[in-house]
Short mmCIF file of C-alpha atoms in Angstrom, two decimals:
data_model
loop_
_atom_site.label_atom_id
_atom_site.label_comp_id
_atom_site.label_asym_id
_atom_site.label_seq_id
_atom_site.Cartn_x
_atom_site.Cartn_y
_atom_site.Cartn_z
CA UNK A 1 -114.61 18.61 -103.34
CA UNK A 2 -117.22 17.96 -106.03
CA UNK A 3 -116.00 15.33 -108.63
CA UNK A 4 -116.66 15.10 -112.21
CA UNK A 5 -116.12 12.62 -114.89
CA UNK A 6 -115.64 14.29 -118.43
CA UNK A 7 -115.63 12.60 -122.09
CA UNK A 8 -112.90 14.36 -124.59
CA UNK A 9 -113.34 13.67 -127.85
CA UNK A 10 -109.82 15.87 -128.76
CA UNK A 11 -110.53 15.02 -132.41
CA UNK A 12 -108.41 15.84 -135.28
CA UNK A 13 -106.12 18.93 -136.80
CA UNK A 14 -105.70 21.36 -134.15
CA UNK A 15 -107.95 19.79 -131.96
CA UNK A 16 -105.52 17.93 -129.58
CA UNK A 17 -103.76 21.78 -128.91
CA UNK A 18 -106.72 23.45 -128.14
CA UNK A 19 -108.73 20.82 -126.07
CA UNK A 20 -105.40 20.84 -124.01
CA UNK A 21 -105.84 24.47 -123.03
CA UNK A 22 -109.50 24.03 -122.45
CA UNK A 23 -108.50 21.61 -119.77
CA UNK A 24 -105.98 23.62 -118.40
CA UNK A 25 -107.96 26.37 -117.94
CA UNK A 26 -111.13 24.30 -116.55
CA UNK A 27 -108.51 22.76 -114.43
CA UNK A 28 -107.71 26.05 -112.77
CA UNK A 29 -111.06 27.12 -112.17
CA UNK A 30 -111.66 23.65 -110.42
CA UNK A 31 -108.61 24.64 -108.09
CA UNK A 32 -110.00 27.96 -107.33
CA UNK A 33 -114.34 26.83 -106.81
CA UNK A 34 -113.28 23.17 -105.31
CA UNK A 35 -114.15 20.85 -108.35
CA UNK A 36 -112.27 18.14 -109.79
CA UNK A 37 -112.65 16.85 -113.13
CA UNK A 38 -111.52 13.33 -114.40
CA UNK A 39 -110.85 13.51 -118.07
CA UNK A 40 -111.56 10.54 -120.00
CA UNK A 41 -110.22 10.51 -123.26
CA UNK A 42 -111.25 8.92 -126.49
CA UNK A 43 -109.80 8.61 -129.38
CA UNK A 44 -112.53 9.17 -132.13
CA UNK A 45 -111.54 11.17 -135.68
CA UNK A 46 -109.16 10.84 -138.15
CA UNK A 47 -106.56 8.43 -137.18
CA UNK A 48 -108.73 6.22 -135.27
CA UNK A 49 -110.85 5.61 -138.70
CA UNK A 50 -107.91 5.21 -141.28
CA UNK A 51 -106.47 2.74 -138.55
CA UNK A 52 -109.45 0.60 -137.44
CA UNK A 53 -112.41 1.88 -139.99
CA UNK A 54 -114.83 2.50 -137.30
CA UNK A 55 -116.73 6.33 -137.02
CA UNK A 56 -117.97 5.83 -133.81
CA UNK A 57 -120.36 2.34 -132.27
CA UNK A 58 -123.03 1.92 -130.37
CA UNK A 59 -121.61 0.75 -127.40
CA UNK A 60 -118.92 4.07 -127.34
CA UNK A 61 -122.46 6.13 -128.10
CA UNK A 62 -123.94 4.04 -124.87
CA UNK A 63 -121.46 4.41 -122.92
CA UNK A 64 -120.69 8.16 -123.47
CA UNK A 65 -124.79 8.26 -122.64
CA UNK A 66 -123.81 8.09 -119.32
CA UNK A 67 -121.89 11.37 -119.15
CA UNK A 68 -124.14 14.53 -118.77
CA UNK A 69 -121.31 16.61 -120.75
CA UNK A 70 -118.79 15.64 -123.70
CA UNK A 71 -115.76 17.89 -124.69
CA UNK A 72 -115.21 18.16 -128.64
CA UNK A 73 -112.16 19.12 -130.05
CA UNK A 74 -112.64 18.99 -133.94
CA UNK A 75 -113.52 16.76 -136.68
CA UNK A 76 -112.32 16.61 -139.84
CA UNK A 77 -109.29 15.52 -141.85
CA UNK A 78 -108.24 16.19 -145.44
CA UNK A 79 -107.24 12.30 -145.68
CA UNK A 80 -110.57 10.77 -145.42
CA UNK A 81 -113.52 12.71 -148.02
CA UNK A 82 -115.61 15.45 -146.89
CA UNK A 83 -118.84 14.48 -144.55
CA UNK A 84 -117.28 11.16 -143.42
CA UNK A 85 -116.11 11.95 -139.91
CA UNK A 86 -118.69 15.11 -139.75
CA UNK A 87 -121.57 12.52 -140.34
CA UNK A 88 -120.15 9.70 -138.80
CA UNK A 89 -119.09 10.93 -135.41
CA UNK A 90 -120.35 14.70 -135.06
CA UNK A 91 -124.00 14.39 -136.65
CA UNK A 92 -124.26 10.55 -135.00
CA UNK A 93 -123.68 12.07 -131.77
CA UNK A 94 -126.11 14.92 -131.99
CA UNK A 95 -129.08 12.91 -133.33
CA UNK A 96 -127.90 9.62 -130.83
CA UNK A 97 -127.53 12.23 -127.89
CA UNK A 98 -131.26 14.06 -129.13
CA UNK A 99 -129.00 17.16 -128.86
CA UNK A 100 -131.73 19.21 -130.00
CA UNK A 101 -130.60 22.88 -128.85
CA UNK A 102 -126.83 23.89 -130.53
CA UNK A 103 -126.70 27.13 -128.33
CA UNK A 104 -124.36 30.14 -129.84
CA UNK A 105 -123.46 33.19 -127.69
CA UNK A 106 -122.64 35.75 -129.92
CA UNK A 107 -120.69 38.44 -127.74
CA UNK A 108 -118.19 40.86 -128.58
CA UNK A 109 -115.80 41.25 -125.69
CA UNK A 110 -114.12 44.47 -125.21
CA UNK A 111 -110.84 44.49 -126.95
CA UNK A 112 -111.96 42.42 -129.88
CA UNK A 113 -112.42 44.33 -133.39
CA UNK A 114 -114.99 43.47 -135.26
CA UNK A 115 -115.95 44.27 -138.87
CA UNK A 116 -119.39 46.23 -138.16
CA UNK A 117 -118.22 50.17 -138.32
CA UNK A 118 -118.78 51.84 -134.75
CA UNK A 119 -120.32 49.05 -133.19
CA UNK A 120 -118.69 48.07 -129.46
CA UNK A 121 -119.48 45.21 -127.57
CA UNK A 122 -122.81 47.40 -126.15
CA UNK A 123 -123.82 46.31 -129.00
CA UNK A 124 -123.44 42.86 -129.80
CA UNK A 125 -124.15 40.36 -126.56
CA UNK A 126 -127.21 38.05 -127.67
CA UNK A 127 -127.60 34.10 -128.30
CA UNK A 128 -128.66 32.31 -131.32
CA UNK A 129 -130.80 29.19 -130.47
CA UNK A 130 -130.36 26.74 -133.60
CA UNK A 131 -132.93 23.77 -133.55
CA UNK A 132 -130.53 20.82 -133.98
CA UNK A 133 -132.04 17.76 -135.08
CA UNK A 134 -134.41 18.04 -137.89
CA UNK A 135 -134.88 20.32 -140.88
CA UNK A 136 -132.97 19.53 -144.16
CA UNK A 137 -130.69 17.75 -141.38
CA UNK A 138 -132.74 14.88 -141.33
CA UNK A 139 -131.07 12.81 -144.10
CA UNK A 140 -134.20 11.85 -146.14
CA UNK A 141 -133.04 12.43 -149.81
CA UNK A 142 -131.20 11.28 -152.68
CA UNK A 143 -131.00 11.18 -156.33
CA UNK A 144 -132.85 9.56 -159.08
CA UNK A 145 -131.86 8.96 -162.70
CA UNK A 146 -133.65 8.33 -166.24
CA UNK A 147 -134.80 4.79 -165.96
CA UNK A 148 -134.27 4.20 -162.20
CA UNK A 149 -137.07 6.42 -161.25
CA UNK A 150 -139.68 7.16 -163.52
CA UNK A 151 -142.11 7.48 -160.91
CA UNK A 152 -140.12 10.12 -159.77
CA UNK A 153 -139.79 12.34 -162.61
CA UNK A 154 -143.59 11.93 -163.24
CA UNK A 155 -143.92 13.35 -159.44
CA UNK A 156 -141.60 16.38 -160.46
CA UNK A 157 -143.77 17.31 -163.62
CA UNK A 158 -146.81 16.98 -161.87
CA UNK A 159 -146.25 19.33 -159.29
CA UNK A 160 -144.55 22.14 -161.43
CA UNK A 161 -147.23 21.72 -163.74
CA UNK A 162 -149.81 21.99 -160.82
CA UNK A 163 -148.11 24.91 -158.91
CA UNK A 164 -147.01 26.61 -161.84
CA UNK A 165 -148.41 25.97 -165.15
CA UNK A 166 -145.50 24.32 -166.66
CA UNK A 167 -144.35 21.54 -168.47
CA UNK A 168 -141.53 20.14 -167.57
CA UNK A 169 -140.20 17.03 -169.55
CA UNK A 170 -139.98 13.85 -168.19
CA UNK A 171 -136.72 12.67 -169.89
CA UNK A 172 -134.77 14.21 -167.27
CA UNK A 173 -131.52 12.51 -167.23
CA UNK A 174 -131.11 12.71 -163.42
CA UNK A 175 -132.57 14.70 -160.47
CA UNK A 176 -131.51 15.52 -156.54
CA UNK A 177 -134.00 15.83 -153.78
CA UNK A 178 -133.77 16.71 -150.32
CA UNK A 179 -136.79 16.69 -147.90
CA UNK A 180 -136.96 19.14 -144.88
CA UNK A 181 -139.06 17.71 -141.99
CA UNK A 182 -140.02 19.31 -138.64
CA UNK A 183 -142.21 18.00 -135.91
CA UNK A 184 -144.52 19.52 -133.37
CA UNK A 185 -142.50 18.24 -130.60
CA UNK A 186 -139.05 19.34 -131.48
CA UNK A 187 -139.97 22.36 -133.00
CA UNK A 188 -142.06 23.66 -129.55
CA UNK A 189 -139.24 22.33 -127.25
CA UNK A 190 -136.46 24.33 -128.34
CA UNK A 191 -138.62 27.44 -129.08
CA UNK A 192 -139.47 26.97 -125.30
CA UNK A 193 -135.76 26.91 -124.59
CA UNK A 194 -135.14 29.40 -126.24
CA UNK A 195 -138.20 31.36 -123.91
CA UNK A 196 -136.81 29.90 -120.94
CA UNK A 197 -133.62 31.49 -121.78
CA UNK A 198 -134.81 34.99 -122.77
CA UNK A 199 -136.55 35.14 -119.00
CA UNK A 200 -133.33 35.17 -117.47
CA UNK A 201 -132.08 37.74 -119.76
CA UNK A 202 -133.47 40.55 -121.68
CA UNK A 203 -137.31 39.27 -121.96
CA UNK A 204 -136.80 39.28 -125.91
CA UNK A 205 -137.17 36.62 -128.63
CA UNK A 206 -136.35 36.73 -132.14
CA UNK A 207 -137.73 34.07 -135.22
CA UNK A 208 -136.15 33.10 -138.29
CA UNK A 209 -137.59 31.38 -140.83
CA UNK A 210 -138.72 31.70 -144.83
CA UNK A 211 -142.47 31.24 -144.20
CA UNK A 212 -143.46 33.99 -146.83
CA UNK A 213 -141.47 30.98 -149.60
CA UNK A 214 -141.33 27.91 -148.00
CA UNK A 215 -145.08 28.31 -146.06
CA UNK A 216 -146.03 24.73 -145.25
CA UNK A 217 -142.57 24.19 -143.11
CA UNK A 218 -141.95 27.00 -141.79
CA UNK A 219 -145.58 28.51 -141.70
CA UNK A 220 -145.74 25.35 -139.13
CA UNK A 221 -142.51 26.84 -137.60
CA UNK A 222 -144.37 30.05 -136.96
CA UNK A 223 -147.52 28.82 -135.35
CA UNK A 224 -145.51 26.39 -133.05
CA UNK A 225 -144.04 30.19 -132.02
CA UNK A 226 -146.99 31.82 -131.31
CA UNK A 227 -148.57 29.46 -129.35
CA UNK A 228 -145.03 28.99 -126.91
CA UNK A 229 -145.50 32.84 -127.08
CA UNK A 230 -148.71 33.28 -125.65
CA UNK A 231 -147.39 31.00 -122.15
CA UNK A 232 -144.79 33.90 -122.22
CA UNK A 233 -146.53 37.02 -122.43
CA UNK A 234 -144.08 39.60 -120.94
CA UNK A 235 -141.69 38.40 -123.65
CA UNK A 236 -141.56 40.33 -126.64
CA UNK A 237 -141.34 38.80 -129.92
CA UNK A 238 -140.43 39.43 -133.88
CA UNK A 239 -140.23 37.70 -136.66
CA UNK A 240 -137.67 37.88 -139.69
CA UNK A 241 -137.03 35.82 -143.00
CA UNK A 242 -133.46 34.25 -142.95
CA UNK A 243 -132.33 36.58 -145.97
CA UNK A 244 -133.15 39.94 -143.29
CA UNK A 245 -131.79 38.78 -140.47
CA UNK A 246 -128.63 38.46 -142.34
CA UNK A 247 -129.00 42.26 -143.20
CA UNK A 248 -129.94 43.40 -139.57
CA UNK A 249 -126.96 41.35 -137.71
CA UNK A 250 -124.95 43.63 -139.48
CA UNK A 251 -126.73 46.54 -139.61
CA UNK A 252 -128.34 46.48 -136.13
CA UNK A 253 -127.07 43.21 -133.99
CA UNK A 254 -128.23 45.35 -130.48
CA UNK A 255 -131.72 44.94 -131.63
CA UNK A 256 -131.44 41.38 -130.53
CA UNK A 257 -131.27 39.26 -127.63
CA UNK A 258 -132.13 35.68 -128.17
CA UNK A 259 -132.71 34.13 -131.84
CA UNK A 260 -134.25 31.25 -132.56
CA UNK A 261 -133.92 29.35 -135.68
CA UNK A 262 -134.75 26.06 -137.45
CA UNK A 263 -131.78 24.17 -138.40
CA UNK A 264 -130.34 25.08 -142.10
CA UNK A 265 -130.65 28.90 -141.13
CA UNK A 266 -129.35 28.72 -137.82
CA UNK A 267 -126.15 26.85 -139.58
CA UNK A 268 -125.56 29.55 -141.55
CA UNK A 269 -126.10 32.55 -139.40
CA UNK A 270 -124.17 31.46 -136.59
CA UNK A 271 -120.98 31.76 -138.88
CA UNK A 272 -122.29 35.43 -139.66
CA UNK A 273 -122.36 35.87 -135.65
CA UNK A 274 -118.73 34.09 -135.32
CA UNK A 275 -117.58 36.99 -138.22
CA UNK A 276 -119.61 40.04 -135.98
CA UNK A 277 -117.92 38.52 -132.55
CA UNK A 278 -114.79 38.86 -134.00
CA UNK A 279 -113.73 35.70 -135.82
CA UNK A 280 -113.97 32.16 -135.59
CA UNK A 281 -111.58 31.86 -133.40
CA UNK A 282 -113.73 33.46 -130.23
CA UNK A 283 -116.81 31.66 -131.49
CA UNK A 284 -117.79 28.78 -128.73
CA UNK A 285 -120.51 26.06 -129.25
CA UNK A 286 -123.04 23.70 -127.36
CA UNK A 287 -125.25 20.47 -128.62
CA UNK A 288 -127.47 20.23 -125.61
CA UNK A 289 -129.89 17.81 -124.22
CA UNK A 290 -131.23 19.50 -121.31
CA UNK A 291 -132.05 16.39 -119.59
CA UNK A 292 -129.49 14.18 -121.43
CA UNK A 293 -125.67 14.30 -122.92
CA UNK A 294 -124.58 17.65 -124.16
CA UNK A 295 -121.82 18.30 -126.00
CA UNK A 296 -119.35 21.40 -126.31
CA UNK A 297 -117.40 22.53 -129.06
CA UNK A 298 -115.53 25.48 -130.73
CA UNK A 299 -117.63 26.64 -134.08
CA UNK A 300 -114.57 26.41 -136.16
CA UNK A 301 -113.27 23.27 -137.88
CA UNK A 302 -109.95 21.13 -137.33
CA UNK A 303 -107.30 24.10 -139.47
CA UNK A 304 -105.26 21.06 -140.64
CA UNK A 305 -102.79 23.08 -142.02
CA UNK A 306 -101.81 24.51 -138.63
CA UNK A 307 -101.17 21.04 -136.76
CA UNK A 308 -98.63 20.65 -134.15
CA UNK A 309 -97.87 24.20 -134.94
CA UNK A 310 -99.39 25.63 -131.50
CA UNK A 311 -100.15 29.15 -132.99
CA UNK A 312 -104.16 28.81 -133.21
CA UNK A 313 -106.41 30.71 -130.91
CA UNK A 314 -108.13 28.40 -127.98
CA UNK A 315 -110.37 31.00 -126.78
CA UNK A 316 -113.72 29.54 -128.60
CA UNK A 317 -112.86 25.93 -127.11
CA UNK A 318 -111.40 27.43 -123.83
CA UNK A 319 -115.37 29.53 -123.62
CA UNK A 320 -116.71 26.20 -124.67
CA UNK A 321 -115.30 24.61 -121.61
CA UNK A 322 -117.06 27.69 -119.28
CA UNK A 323 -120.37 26.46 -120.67
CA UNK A 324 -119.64 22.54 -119.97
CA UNK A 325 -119.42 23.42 -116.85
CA UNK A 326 -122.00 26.16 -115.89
CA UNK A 327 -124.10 22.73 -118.11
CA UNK A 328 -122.83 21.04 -114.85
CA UNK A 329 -124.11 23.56 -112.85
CA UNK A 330 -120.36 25.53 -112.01
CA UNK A 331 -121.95 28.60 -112.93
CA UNK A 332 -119.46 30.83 -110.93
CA UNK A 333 -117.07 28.92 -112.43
CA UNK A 334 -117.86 29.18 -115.87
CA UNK A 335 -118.30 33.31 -115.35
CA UNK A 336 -114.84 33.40 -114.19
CA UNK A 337 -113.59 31.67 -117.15
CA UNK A 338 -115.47 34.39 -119.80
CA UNK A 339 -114.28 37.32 -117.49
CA UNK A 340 -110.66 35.91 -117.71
CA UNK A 341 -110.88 35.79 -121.06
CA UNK A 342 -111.80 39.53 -121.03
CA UNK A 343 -109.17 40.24 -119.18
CA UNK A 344 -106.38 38.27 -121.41
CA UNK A 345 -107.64 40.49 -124.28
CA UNK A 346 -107.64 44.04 -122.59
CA UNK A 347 -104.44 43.26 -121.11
CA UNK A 348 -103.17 42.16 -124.79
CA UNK A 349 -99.95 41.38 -124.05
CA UNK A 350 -100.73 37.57 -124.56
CA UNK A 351 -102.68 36.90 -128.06
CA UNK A 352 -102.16 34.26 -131.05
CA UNK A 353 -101.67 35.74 -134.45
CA UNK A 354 -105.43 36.52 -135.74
CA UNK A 355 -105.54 38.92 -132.98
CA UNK A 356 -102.57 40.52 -133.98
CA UNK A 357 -100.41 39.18 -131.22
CA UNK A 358 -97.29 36.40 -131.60
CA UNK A 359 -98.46 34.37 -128.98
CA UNK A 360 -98.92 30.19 -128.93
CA UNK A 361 -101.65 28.22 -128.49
CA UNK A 362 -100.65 27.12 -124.64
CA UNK A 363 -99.40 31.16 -124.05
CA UNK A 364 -102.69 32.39 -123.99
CA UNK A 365 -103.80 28.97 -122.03
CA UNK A 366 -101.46 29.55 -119.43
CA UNK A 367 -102.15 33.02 -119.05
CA UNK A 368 -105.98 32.61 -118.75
CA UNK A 369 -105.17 29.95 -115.90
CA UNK A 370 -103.23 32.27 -114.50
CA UNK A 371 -105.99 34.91 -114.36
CA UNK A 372 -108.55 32.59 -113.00
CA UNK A 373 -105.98 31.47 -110.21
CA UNK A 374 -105.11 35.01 -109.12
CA UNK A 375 -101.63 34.67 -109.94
#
């Protein structure tokens, strides 16, 4: 029997709840394909910060280096301000990790409504390829006031007055900046994922970016594109501005097949693709390194208000676990997992409450081991 050893991060909220039917359900499949997993559980979020002060160190960060797959609950607590934990642990671990893919199926299964009038899951089966480590993510930024910066503000009326003809007064009381920054390197990797990926499915690649605005970053963004394109010529390939491709996932989501994005865009579309799929709740994540630590994670946040309640909907962290382990190369596995999950929702008799159903959190667990295991 093949043996694995598996980080859980369970996190905070509903985390605990859902990462427990994740297991559960990975657990099954293991019984069924002949794997074992060894959870290892630690304990970083919330409580962990209010009762020691530490995010996450360097040594957890080395240590969990040594792990080709973590499994992430959620982060965030209404306790402790906004960007805290999400910086300190979530963001850390993606930049520490270089998890520079955050992979997004968007798929419609059969069973699941979704808000796009007579559109069927025919329609809507592609994956959104966010760049994850650079972009406006990269922290460079800050604020400057009247007196602290001068220089500054002498910078900002300089270069309105040179790209626009205006003149913009220096007495400012206070300013924000944030600087977006892309490389060569990570921007041609993950486009080259993302290539890699559309070969194994339907041989077609969609861009995002805002290079007819923003030209010098993402006018980069687009030659980096063409020239992975050209090493991929029976691909096909389009380009769209961020504020279209909002329009055409609703309008026409079966146009596409894989998307890839730089990082702010590919933040905010994926949500869009969570809404199209059929909530939040059915909306799994991954931070990869191909050749490092990944990372796998529901889209959604930690639902405070629901804790210990056991009514939220695992599914998005239960398909999370399917694509730790096809990451670990259980790729039967992980099918079996998403076609149980099919079959839980046509079946319908077991659901939680944003599918219409009165069903708990370990319910619809349980029943999805039950379907992997024959039962």
């Amino acid at each position: 029997m093949t043996q694995y050893k598996v980080p859980v991060l369970p996190g905070d909220g509903i985390g605990p709840e859902i990462i427990a039917e994740g297991r559960k359900v990975i657990d099954a499949a293991g019984e069924r394909f002949g794997f074992d997993v060894e959870w290892i559980d630690y304990p970083h979020g919330a409580d962990h910060y209010l009762a020691t002060g530490e995010l996450i160190s360097e040594e957890t960060l080395k240590e969990l280096s040594g792990y080709p797959a973590i499994y992430l609950g959620s982060i965030g607590d209404p306790r402790i301000a906004p960007g805290i934990l999400e910086k300190g642990i979530l963001l850390t671990a993606r930049f520490y990790f270089d998890q520079y893919v955050n992979l997004r199926p968007i798929k419609l299964l059969e069973g699941v409504l979704t808000p796009i009038k007579d559109k069927t899951s025919k329609d809507i089966d592609f994956v959104v390829v966010r760049e994850n480590t650079e972009d406006f993510y990269v922290g460079v930024g800050g604020r400057a006031k009247k007196g602290e910066s001068k220089n500054l503000l002498e910078v900002k009326r300089v270069l309105y007055s040179a790209k626009f003809g205006l003149d913009i007064e220096t007495d400012s009381e206070e300013i924000g900046y944030q600087i977006g920054l892309i490389s060569k390197e990570g921007t041609k990797r993950v486009i080259e994922y993302a290539f890699d990926l559309a070969e194994k499915r339907k041989k077609h690649v969609s861009s995002v970016d805002k290079a007819n605005v923003l030209s010098d970053i993402y006018g980069f963004w687009r030659e980096e594109f063409n020239a992975v394109s050209a090493k991929h010529p029976d691909v096909t390939t389009d380009f769209n501005f961020v504020d279209a491709m909002t329009m055409w996932f609703v309008k026409n989501p079966e146009w596409f097949d894989v998307v890839v994005t730089p990082n702010m865009f590919g933040d905010i579309i994926t949500d869009l693709g969570a809404m199209i799929q059929g909530g939040l709740g059915l909306a799994p994540g991954g931070n990869i390194n191909p050749n490092g630590t990944s990372m796998f994670e529901p889209i959604h946040g930690s639902a405070p208000k629901y804790k210990g309640q056991n009514k939220v909907n695992p599914i998005a962290t239960i398909w999370a676990g399917a694509m730790l382990i096809e990451q670990l190369g259980e790729k039967e596995a992980a099918d079996t997992i998403v076609n149980a999950i099919q079959k839980n929702i046509l079946d319908g008799k077991v659901k939680t409450y944003d599918m219409g159903g009165k069903s708990t959190t370990s319910d619809v667990g349980d029943d999805i081991a039950r379907i992997i295991k024959g039962e």
